[in-house]
XYZ file of C-alpha atoms in Angstrom:
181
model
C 78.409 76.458 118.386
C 75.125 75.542 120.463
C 75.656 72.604 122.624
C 72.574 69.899 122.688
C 71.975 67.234 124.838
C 71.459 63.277 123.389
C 67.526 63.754 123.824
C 67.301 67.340 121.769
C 69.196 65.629 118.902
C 66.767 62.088 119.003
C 63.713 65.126 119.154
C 65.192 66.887 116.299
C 63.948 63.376 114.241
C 60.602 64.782 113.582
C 61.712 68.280 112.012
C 61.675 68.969 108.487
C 65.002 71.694 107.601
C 63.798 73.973 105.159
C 65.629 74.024 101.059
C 67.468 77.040 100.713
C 66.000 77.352 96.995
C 65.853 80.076 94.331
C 64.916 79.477 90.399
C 67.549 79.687 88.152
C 70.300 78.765 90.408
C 73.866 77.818 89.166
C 74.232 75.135 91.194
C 71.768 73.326 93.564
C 73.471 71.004 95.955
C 71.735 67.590 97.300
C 72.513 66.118 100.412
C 71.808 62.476 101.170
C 69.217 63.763 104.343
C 69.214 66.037 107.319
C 72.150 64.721 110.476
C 70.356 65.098 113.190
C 72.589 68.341 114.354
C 71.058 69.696 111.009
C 67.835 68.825 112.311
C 68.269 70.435 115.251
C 69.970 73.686 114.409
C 67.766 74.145 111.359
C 71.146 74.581 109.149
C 72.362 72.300 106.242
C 75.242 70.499 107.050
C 75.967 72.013 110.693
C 77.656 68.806 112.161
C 80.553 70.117 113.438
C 83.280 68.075 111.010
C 81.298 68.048 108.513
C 83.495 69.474 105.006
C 80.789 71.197 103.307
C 81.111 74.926 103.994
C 84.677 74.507 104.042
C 85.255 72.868 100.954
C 82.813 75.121 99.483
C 85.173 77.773 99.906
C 87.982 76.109 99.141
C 86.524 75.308 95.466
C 85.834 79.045 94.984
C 82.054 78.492 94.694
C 82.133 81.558 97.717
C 84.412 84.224 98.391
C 84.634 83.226 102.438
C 84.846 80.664 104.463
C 80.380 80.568 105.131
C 79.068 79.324 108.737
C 75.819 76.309 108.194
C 73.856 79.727 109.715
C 74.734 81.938 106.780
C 72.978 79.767 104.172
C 70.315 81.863 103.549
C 73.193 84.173 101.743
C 73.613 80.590 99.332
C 71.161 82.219 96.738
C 73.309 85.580 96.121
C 76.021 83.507 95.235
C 73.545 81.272 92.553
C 73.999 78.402 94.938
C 71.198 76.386 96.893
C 70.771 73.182 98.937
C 68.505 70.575 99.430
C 68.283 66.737 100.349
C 67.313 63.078 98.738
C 65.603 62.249 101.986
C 64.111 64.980 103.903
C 63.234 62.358 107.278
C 66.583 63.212 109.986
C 68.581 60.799 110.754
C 71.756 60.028 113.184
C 73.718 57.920 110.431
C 72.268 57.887 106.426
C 72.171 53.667 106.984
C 69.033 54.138 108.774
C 67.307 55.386 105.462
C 65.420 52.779 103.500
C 65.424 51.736 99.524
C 61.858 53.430 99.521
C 62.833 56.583 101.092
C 66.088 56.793 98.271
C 63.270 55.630 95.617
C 60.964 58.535 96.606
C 63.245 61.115 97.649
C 64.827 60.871 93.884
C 61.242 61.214 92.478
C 60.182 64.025 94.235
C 63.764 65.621 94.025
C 63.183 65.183 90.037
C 60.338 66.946 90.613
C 61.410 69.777 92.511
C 64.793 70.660 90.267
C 62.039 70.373 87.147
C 60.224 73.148 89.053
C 63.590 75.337 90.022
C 65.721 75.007 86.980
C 68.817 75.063 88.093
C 72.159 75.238 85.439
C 73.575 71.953 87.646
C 72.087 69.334 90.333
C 75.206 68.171 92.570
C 74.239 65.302 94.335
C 77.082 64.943 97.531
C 77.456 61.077 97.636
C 77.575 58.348 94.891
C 75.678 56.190 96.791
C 72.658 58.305 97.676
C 72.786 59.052 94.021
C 72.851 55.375 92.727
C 70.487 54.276 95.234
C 67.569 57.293 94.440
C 67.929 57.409 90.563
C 68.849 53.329 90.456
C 71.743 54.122 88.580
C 74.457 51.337 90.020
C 77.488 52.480 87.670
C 77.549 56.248 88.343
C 80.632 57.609 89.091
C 82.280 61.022 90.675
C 81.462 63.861 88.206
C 79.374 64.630 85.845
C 76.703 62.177 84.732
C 74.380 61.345 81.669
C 70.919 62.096 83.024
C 69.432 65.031 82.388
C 66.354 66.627 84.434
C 64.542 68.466 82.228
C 67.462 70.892 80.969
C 69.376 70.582 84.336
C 72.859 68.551 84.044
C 73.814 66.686 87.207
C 77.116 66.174 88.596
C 77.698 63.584 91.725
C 80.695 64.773 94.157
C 82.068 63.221 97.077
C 79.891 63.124 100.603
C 81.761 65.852 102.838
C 80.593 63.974 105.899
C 83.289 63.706 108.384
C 82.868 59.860 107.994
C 83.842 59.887 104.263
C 87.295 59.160 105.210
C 88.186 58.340 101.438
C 88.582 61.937 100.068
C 90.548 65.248 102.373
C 88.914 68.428 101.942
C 91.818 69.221 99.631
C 90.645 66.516 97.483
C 87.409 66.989 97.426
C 87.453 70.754 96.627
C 89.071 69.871 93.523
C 86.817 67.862 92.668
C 84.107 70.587 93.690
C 86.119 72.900 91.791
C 85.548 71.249 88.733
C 81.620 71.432 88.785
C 82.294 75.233 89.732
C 84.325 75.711 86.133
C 81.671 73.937 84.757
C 78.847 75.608 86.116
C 80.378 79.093 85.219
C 80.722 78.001 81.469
């Protein structure tokens, strides 16, 4: 794992981390917005602690355990991630209303365009907060975009100390039955 200094993670602010995007995906994952290690490495969830690519596996959406620098290899598996909020930040609590507001428009907007089977959005918060929906819940939701169902699943940051990775993979594990049906 690359080691970076204080000031290349406050730098890494001002970079945009790219979607790893396909049409037609079977799921396409939603983060709240870039950490700042994210930012920096250029990798979707790459903060070392950070549950993601393990409880990926551990759900069976991938055969191996997959390193943040293998996500290009997301799309072969019908998998794909993007974020709410593309602006980097150290902590999500530094992201205004707005910026939930306008990242759930233009996320609308973007999984209109892709089409993917399922939209799981990692954190009920984010999820509340961009499509002002203050009851959601874990799992699968109501809304509909365009034909895309969208399921909301417990944030895998490190600071989410409410759900273990064993938890939350089966709770991942449950989109993944539903997305294969």
């Amino acid at each position: 794992m690359t080691r970076f200094t204080k000031a290349e993670l406050e730098a890494a602010r001002d970079r945009l981390v790219p979607d790893v995007v396909a049409g037609g995906l079977r799921v396409l994952f939603c983060g709240i917005n870039p950490g700042l290690m994210t930012a920096a490495t250029g990798h979707h969830f790459a903060r070392p602690g950070n549950r993601f690519w393990p409880v990926l596996h551990l759900s069976g959406f991938t055969p191996r355990l997959m390193r943040p620098a293998e996500q290009q290899d997301l799309p072969a598996h019908g998998l794909g991630i993007t974020n709410v909020v593309a602006r980097a930040t150290a902590r999500a609590d530094e992201l205004t209303a707005q910026e939930y507001r306008d990242g759930g428009r233009l996320l609308a907007e973007k999984v209109t365009r892709l089409k993917p089977r399922w939209l799981a959005v990692v954190g009920v918060t984010a999820y509340r907060a961009a499509f002002d929906d203050r009851k959601a819940k874990m799992g699968p939701q109501e809304r509909l975009i365009g034909d895309t169902r969208v399921w909301v699943l417990p944030n895998p940051s490190g600071l989410n100390a409410h759900w273990t990775a064993a938890t939350m993979a089966e709770e991942y594990a449950r989109l993944r039955v539903a997305a294969e049906g």
